[in-house]
Coordinates of C-alpha atoms in Angstrom, one line a residue:
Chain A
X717 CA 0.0 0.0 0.0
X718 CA 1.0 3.9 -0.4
X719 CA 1.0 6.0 2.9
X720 CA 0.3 9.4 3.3
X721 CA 0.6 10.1 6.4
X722 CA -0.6 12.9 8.6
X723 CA 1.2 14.4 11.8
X724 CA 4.9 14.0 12.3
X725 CA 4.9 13.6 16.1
X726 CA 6.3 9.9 18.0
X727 CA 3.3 7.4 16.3
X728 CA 4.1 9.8 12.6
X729 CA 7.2 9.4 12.2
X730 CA 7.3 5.4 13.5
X731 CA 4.8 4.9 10.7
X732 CA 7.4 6.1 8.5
X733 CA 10.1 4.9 10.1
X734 CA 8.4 0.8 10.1
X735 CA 6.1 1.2 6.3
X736 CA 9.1 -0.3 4.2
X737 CA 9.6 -3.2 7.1
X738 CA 5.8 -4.4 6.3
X739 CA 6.0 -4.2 2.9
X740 CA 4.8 -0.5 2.0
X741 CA 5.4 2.4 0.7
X742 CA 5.5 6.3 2.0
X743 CA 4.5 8.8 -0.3
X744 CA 3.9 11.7 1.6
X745 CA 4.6 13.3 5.2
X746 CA 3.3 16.5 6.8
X747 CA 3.4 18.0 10.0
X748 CA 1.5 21.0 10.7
X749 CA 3.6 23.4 8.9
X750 CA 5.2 21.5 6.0
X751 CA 4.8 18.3 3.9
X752 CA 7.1 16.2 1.9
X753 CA 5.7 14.7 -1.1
X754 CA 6.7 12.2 -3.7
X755 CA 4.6 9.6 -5.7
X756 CA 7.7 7.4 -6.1
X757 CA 8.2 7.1 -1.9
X758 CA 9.3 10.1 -0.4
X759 CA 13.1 9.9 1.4
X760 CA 12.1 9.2 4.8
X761 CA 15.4 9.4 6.7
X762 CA 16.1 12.5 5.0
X763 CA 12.4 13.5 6.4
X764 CA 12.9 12.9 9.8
X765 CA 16.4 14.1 9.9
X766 CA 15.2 17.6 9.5
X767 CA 12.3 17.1 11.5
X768 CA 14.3 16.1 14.5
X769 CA 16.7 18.7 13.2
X770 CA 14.4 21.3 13.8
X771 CA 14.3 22.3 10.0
X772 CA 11.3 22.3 8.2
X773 CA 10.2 18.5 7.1
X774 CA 10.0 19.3 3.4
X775 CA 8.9 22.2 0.9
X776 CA 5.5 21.7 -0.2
X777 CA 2.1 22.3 2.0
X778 CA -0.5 19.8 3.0
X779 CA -2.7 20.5 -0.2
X780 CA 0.0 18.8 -1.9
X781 CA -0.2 15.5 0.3
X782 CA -4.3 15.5 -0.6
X783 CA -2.6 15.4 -4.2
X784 CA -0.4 12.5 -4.2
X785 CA -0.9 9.0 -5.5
X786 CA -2.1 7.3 -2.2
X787 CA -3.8 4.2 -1.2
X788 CA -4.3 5.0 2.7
X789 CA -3.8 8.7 4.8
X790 CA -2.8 7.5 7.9
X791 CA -4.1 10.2 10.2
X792 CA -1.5 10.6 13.0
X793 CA -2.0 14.1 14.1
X794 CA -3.1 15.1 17.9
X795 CA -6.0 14.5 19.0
X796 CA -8.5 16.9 19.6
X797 CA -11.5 17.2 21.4
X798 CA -15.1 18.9 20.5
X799 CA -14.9 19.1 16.7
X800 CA -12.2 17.1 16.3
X801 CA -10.3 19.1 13.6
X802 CA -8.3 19.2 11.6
X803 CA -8.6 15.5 12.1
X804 CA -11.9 15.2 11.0
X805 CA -11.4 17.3 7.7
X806 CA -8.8 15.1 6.2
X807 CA -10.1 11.9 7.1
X808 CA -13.1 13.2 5.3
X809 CA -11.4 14.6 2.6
X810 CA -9.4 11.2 1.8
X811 CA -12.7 9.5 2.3
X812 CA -14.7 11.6 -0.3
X813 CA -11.8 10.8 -2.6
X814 CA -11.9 7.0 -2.0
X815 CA -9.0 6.1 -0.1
X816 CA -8.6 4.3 3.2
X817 CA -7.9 6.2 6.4
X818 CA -5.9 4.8 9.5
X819 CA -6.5 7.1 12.3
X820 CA -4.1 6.9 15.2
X821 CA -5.9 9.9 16.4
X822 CA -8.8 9.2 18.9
X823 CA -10.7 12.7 18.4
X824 CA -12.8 11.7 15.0
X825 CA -13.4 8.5 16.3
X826 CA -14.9 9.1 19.4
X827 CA -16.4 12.7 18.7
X828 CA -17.6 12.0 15.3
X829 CA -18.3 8.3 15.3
X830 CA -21.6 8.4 13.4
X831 CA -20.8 11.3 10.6
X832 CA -17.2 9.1 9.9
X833 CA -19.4 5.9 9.6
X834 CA -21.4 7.5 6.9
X835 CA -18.7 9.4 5.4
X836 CA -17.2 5.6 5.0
X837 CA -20.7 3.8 3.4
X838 CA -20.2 6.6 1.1
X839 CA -16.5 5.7 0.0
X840 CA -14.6 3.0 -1.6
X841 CA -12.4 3.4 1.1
X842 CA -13.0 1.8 4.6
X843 CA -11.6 3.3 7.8
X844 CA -9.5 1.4 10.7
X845 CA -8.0 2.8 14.2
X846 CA -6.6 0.5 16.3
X847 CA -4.2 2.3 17.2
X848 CA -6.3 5.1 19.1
X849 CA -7.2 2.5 21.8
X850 CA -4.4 0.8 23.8
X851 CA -1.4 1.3 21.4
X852 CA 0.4 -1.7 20.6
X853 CA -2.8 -4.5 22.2
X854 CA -5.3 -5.5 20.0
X855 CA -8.2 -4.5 21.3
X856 CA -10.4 -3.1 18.7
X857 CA -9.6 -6.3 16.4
X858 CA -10.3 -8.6 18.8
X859 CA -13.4 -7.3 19.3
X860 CA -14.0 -7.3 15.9
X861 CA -13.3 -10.9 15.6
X862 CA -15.7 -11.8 18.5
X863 CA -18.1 -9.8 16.3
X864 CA -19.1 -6.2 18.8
X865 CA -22.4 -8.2 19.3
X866 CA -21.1 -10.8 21.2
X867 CA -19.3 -8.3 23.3
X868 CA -21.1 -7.3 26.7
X869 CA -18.4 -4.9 28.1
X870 CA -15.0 -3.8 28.0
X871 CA -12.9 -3.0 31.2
X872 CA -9.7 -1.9 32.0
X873 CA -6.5 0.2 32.6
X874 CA -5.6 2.3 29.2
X875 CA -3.8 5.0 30.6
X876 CA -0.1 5.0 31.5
X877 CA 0.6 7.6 33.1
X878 CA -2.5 7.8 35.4
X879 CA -1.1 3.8 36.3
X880 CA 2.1 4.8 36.8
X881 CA 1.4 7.1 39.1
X882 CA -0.9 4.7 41.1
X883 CA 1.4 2.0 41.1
X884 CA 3.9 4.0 42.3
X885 CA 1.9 6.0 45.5
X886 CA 0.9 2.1 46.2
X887 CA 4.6 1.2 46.8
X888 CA 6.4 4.0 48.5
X889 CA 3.5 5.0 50.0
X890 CA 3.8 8.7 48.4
X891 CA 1.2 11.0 47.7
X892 CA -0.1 12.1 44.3
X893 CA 1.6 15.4 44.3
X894 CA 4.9 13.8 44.5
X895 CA 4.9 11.2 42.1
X896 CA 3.7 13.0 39.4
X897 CA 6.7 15.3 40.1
X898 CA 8.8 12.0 39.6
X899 CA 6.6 11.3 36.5
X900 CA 7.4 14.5 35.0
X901 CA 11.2 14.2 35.7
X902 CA 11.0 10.6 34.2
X903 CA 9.2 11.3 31.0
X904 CA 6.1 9.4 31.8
X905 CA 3.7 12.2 32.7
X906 CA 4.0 15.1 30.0
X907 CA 4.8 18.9 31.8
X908 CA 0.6 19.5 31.5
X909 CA -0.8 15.9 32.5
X910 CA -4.1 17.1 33.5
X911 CA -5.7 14.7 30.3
X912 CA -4.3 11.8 31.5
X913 CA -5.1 12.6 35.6
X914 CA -8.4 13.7 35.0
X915 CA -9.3 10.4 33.5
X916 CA -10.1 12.6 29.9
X917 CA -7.8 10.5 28.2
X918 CA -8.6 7.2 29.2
X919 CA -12.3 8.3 28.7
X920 CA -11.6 9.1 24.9
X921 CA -10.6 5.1 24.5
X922 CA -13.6 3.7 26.0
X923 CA -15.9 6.0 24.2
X924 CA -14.5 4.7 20.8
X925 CA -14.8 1.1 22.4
X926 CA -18.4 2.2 23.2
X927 CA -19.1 3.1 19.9
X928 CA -17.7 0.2 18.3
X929 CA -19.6 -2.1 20.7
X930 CA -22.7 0.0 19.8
X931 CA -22.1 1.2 16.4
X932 CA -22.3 4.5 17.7
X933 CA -23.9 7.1 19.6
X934 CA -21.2 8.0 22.3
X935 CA -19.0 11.1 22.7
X936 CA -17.4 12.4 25.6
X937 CA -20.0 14.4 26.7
X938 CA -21.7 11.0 27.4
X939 CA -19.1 9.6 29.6
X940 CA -19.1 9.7 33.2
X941 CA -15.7 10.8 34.3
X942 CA -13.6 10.8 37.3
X943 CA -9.8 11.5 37.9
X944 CA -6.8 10.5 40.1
X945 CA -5.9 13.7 41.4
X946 CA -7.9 13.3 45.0
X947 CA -6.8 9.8 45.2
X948 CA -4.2 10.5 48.7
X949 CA -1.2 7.6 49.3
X950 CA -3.6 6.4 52.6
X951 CA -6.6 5.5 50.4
X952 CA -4.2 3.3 48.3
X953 CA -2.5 1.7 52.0
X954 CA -6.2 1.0 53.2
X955 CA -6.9 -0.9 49.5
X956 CA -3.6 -2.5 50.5
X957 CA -5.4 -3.4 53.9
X958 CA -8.1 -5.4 52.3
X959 CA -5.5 -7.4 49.7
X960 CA -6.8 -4.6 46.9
X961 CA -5.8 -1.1 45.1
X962 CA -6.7 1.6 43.0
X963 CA -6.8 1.6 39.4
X964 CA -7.9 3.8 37.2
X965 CA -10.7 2.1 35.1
X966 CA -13.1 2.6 32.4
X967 CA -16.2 0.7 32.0
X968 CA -17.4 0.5 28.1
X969 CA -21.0 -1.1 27.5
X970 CA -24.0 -0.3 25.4
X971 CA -25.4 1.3 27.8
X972 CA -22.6 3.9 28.5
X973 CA -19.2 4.6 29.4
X974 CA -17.9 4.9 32.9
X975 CA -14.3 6.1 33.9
X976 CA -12.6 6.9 37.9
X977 CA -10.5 5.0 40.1
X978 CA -12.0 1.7 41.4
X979 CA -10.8 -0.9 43.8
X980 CA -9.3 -4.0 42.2
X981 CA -7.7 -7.2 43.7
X982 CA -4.1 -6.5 44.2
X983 CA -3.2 -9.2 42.7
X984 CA -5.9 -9.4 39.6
X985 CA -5.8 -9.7 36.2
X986 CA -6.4 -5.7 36.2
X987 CA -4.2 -4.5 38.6
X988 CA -1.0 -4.0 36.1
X989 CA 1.6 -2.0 37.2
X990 CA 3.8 1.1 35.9
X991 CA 2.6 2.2 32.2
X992 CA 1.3 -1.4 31.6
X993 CA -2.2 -1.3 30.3
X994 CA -4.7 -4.2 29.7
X995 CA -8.5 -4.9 28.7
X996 CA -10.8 -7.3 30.0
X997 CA -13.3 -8.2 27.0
X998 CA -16.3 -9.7 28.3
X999 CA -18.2 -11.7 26.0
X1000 CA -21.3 -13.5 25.6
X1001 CA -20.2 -16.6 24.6
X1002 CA -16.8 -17.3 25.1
X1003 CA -16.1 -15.9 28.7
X1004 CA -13.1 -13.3 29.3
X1005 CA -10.5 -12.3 27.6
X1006 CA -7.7 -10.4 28.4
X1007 CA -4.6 -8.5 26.5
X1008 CA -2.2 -6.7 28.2
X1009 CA 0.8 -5.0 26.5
X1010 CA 2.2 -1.2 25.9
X1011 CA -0.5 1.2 25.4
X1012 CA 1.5 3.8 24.3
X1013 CA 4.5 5.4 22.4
X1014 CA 5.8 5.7 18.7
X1015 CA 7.2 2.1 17.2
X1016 CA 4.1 0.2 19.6
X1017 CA 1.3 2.4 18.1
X1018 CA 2.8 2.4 14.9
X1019 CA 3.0 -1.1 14.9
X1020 CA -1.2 -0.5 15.5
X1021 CA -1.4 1.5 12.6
X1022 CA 0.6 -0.9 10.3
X1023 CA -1.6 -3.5 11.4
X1024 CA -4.4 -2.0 10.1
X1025 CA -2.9 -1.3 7.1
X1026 CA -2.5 -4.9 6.4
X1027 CA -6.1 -5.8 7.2
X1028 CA -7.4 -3.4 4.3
X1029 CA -8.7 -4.6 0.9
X1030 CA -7.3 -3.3 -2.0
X1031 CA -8.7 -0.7 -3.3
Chain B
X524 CA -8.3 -34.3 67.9
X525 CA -11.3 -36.9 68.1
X526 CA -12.2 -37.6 64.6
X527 CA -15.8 -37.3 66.3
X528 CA -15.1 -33.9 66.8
X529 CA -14.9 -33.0 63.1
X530 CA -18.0 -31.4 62.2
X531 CA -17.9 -30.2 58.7
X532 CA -20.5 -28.3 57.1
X533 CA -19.5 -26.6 53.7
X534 CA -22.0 -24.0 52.9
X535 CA -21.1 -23.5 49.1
X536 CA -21.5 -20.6 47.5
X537 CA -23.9 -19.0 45.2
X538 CA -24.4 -21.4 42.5
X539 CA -24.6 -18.1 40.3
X540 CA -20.9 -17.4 41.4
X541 CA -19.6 -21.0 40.4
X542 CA -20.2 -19.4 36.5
X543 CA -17.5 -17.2 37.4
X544 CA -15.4 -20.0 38.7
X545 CA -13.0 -19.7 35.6
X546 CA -10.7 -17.3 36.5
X547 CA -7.6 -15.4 35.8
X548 CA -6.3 -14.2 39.1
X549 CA -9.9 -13.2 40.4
X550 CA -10.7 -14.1 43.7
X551 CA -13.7 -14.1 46.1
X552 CA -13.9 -13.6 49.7
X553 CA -15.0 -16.0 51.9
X554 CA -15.4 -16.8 55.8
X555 CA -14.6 -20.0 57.7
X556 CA -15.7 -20.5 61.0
X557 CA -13.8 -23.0 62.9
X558 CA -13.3 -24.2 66.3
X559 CA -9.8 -25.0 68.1
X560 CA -9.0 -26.7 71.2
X561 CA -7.7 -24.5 74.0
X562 CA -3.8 -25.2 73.1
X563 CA -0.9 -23.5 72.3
X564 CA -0.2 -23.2 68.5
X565 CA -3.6 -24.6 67.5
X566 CA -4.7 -20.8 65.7
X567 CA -1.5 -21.2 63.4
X568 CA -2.1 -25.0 63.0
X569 CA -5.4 -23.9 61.8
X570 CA -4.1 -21.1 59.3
X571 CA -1.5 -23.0 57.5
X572 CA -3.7 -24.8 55.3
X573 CA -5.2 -21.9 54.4
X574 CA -2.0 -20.0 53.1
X575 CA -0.6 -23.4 51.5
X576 CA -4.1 -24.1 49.3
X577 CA -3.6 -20.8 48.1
X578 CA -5.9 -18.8 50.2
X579 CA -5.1 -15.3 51.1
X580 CA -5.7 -14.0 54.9
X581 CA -7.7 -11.0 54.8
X582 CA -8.6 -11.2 58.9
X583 CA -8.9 -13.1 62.0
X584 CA -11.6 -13.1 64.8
X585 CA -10.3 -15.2 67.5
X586 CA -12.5 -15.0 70.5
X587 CA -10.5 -16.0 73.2
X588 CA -13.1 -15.1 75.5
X589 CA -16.0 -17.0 74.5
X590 CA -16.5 -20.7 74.6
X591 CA -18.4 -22.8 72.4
X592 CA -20.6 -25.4 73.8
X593 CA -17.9 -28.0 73.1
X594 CA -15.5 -25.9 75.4
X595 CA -13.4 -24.8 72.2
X596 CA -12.6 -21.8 71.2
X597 CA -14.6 -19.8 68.0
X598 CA -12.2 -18.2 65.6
X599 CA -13.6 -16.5 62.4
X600 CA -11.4 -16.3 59.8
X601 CA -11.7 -14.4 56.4
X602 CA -10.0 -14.7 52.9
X603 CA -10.2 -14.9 49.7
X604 CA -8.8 -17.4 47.4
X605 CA -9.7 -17.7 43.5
X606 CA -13.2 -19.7 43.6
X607 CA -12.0 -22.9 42.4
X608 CA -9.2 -23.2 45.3
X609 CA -11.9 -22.8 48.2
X610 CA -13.2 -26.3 48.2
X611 CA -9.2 -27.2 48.4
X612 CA -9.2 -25.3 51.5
X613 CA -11.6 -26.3 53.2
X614 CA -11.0 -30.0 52.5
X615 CA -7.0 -29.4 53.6
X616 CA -8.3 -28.3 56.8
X617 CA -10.6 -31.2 57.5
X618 CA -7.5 -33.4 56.4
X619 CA -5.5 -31.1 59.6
X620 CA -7.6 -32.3 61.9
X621 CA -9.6 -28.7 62.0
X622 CA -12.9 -28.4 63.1
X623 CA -14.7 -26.6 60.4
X624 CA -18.2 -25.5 61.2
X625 CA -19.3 -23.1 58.5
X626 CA -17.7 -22.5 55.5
X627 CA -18.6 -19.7 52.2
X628 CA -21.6 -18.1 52.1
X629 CA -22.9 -16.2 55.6
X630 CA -26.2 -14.9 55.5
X631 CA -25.9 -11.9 53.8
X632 CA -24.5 -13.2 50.2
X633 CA -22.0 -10.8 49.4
X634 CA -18.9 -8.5 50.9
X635 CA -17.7 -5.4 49.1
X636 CA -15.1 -2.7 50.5
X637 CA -15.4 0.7 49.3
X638 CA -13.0 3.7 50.3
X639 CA -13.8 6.9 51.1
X640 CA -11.7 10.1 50.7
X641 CA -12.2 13.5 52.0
X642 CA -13.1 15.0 54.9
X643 CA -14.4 12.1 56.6
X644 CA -14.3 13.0 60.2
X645 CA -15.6 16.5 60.0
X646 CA -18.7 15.6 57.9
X647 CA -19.7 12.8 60.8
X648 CA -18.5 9.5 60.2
X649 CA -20.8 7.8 61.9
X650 CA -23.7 9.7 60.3
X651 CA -21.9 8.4 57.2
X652 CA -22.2 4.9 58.4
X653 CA -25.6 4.7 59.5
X654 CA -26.6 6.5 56.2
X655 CA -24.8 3.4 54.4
X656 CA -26.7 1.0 56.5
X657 CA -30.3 2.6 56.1
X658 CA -29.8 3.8 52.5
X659 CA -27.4 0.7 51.0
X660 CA -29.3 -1.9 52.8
X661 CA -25.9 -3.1 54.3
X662 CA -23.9 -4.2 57.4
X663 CA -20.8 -2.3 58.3
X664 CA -18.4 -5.5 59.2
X665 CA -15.9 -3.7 59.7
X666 CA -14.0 0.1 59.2
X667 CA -10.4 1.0 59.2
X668 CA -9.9 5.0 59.1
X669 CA -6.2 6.7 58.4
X670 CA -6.2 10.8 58.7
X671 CA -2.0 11.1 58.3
X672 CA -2.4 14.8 58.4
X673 CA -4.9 14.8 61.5
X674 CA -8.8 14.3 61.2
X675 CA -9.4 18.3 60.0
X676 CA -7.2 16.9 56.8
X677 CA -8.5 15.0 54.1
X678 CA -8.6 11.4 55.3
X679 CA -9.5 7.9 53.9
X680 CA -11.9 5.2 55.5
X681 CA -12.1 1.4 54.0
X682 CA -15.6 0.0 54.8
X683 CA -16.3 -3.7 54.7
X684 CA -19.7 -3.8 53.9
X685 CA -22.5 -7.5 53.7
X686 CA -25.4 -6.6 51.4
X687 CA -27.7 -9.2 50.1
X688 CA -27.0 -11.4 46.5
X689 CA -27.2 -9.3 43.9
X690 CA -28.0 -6.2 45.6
X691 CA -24.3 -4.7 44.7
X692 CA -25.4 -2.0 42.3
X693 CA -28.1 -1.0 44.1
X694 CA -25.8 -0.2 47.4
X695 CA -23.2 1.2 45.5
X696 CA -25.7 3.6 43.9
X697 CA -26.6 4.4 47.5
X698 CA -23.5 5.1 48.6
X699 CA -22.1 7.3 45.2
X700 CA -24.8 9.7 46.6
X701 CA -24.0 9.5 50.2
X702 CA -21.0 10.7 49.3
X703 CA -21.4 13.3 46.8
X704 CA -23.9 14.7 49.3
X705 CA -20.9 14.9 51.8
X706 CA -18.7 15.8 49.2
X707 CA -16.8 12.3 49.3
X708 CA -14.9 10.7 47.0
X709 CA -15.9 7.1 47.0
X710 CA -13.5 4.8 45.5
X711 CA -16.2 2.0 44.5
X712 CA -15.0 -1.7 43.7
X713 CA -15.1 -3.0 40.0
X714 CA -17.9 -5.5 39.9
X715 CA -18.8 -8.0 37.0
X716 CA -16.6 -9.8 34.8
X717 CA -14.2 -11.7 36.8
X718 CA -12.4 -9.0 39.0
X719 CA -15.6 -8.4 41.4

């Protein structure tokens, strides 16, 4: 297949980085300022040597990438909430011109769920985004091959950071304020982590898992939210007490979508530990089932996104 | 011991709960009651069975006190073990010599623990409690508070609570508006699927 691909952050520039691993081909890359563009497979190290560089990523604009000789736009650029823009707009535009879209961005999908669905029945092209829930673990697929009907609920931890954090206040016994100071210093929790704290993040996920399960009619308006931030080191010692802790959930059904901290066995399936995340898939017919893996960074949700890829017909 | 003095009545639980049997780390709580002979070492005689089948210690009642009609001594002993162990422990018991008198379900079907955050002490805990009862339809087994920065700080409480089968959602609906009526953060547990 030929990738265009949108946004030249950590999942953008995997996708380039892995394409010619699994067999494709990248024919375009834009950030939000620049685009490089070239029908015969654009020069990728090149590309990201300047990105990283600093310098601009190449000399043409994003109209030019809407140009090019594509097969799929792989969507990778941050997610937004309320209209979900510009995410929306070129998924739609690559849509109305028959192409696939691979969104790595969760905004469209769980904002806009039911105008991308039509916007696909009106294509050639099909959309896929894996990658926008859990990273690297196959969650949306696996639902997919249990068939969303058969699916009663998904449950889990899909934020890093806000587990991290937990996990950590559980061992040394610290409060919330500190380790996310120790977050921050490692990398883990960005300088503003309020989406991932505040359970907004996380929320975003099982809102697209509710729409899958549902075939849509969530946003994030519809989700009952609840954050970490008031969660104080004792709460997690008295868990401790009772041979349980705090995680920070979500709850995805058809009936709605349910994030906060909850108390889970300490030593269940659900209680994962540092930036680990994992879904419980409950189904109707064949019990629980659980994956667990890296829900974040470039090469594992690239690796999401390429997956995709490789499930698409030809168009 | 007598083998005459073996008196075993397994109480299983919930046949509903044996669906969930399969599991992948989940566990269940249960309560054994036994009965031990006035003797030195006989409570951690009794335990070890427990902790070697698997079973996880959550407490231990041991009434020292009291006397059962037999002249031994109650002890009341909860933990929780992944469903498909329990039967294990309670048959390793027996096999100890134990006297096992009830074992799994007590009257009221199920045990959940919820936590409370906030300021727990100043908006009348006990209030809070006997709101949980009335409203949640629930037995307050047992409460374990921590204020680390003194009771006019935000605090945290961990209540045990018995409701009756299938009654979870219900209480914990109770109890979300208890405590946003308080202004509480109530750290609920995850029911359904195989965490509960």
């Amino acid at each position: 297949m030929k990738l265009a691909i949108l946004g030249a952050g950590d999942v953008g520039r995997s996708v380039a980085d892995l394409a010619g691993d699994y067999g494709h081909d990248v024919v375009a890359l834009a950030d939000s300022t620049t685009a490089t563009v070239d029908d015969d497979g654009i020069d990728i190290d090149g590309a990201l040597e300047r990105k990283l560089a600093g310098d601009a990523l190449g000399s043409s604009d994003l109209e030019t990438v809407f140009e090019a000789d594509y097969d799929v736009l792989v969507e990778a650029t941050p997610t937004t909430l309320g209209d979900a823009q510009p995410g929306f707009s070129h998924t739609k535009r690559a849509l109305e011109a028959d192409r696939h879209v691979v969104l790595a961005n969760k905004g469209p999908v769980a904002e806009r769920y039911e105008e991308l669905r039509a916007l696909e029945a009106a294509s050639a092209g099909s959309i896929r985004f894996e990658a926008t829930v859990g990273g690297a673990i196959p969650i949306l697929s696996t639902v997919e091959d249990s068939t969303p009907q058969a699916v009663t609920a998904v449950r889990g931890v899909l934020n890093g950071t806000a587990n991290f954090i937990l996990t950590r206040m559980a061992a040394e016994g610290l409060d919330y304020e500190h380790v996310l100071a120790e977050a921050q210093d490692l990398g883990v929790a960005e300088a503003d982590p309020t989406f991932d704290v505040d359970g907004t993040d996380a929320a975003l996920k099982f809102v697209i898992l509710a729409n899958v399960l549902a075939d849509g009619g969530f946003a994030l308006n519809d989700a009952t939210v609840d954050g970490i931030q008031n969660i104080p080191g004792s709460a997690l010692d008295l868990a401790a007490e009772d041979g349980r802790t705090i995680r920070l959930i979500g709850e995805a059904t058809r009936d709605g979508v349910r994030v906060g901290p909850r108390l889970v066995p300490e030593n269940g399936p659900l209680a994962v530990t540092g930036t680990r995340n994992i879904v419980q898939i409950e189904t109707r017919n064949a019990g629980s089932l659980h994956s667990s893996g890296r829900g974040a960074g470039g090469p594992e949700t690239a690796t999401a996104v390429l997956s995709d890829v490789g499930r698409l017909p030809p168009l | 011991m007598d083998a005459c003095d073996t008196e075993v009545t397994a109480v299983s639980n919930d046949p509903a709960d044996d669906e969930k049997a399969e599991t992948d780390g989940g566990v269940r709580a249960y309560t054994v009651r036994l009965e031990l002979v006035d003797e030195p070492g006989e409570l951690l005689r009794a335990l070890a069975p427990i902790a070697d089948n698997g079973g996880n210690l959550l407490s231990i009642h041991h009434e020292r006190g009291s006397i059962t009609p037999r002249g031994h001594i109650p002890v009341e002993v909860d933990l929780e073990s992944p469903p498909d162990r329990f039967d294990g422990i309670v048959e390793a018991l027996r096999d100890a010599g134990v006297n096992v008198i009830q074992a799994g379900a007590e009257h009221y079907g199920e045990e959940i623990s919820v936590v409370l955050v906030g300021n727990i002490v100043e908006t009348d805990l006990s209030d809070t409690l006997s709101k949980i009862e009335s409203d949640a339809n629930a037995v307050v087994r047992d409460l374990s508070l921590t204020a680390p920065d003194g009771t006019e700080a935000v605090s945290s409480a961990r209540i045990r609570l018995a409701i009756d089968s299938g009654q979870s959602d219900a209480a914990l609906s109770a109890i979300r508006s208890i405590g946003s009526d308080k202004e509480l953060t109530v750290v609920e547990p995850l029911l359904g699927g195989e965490t509960a």
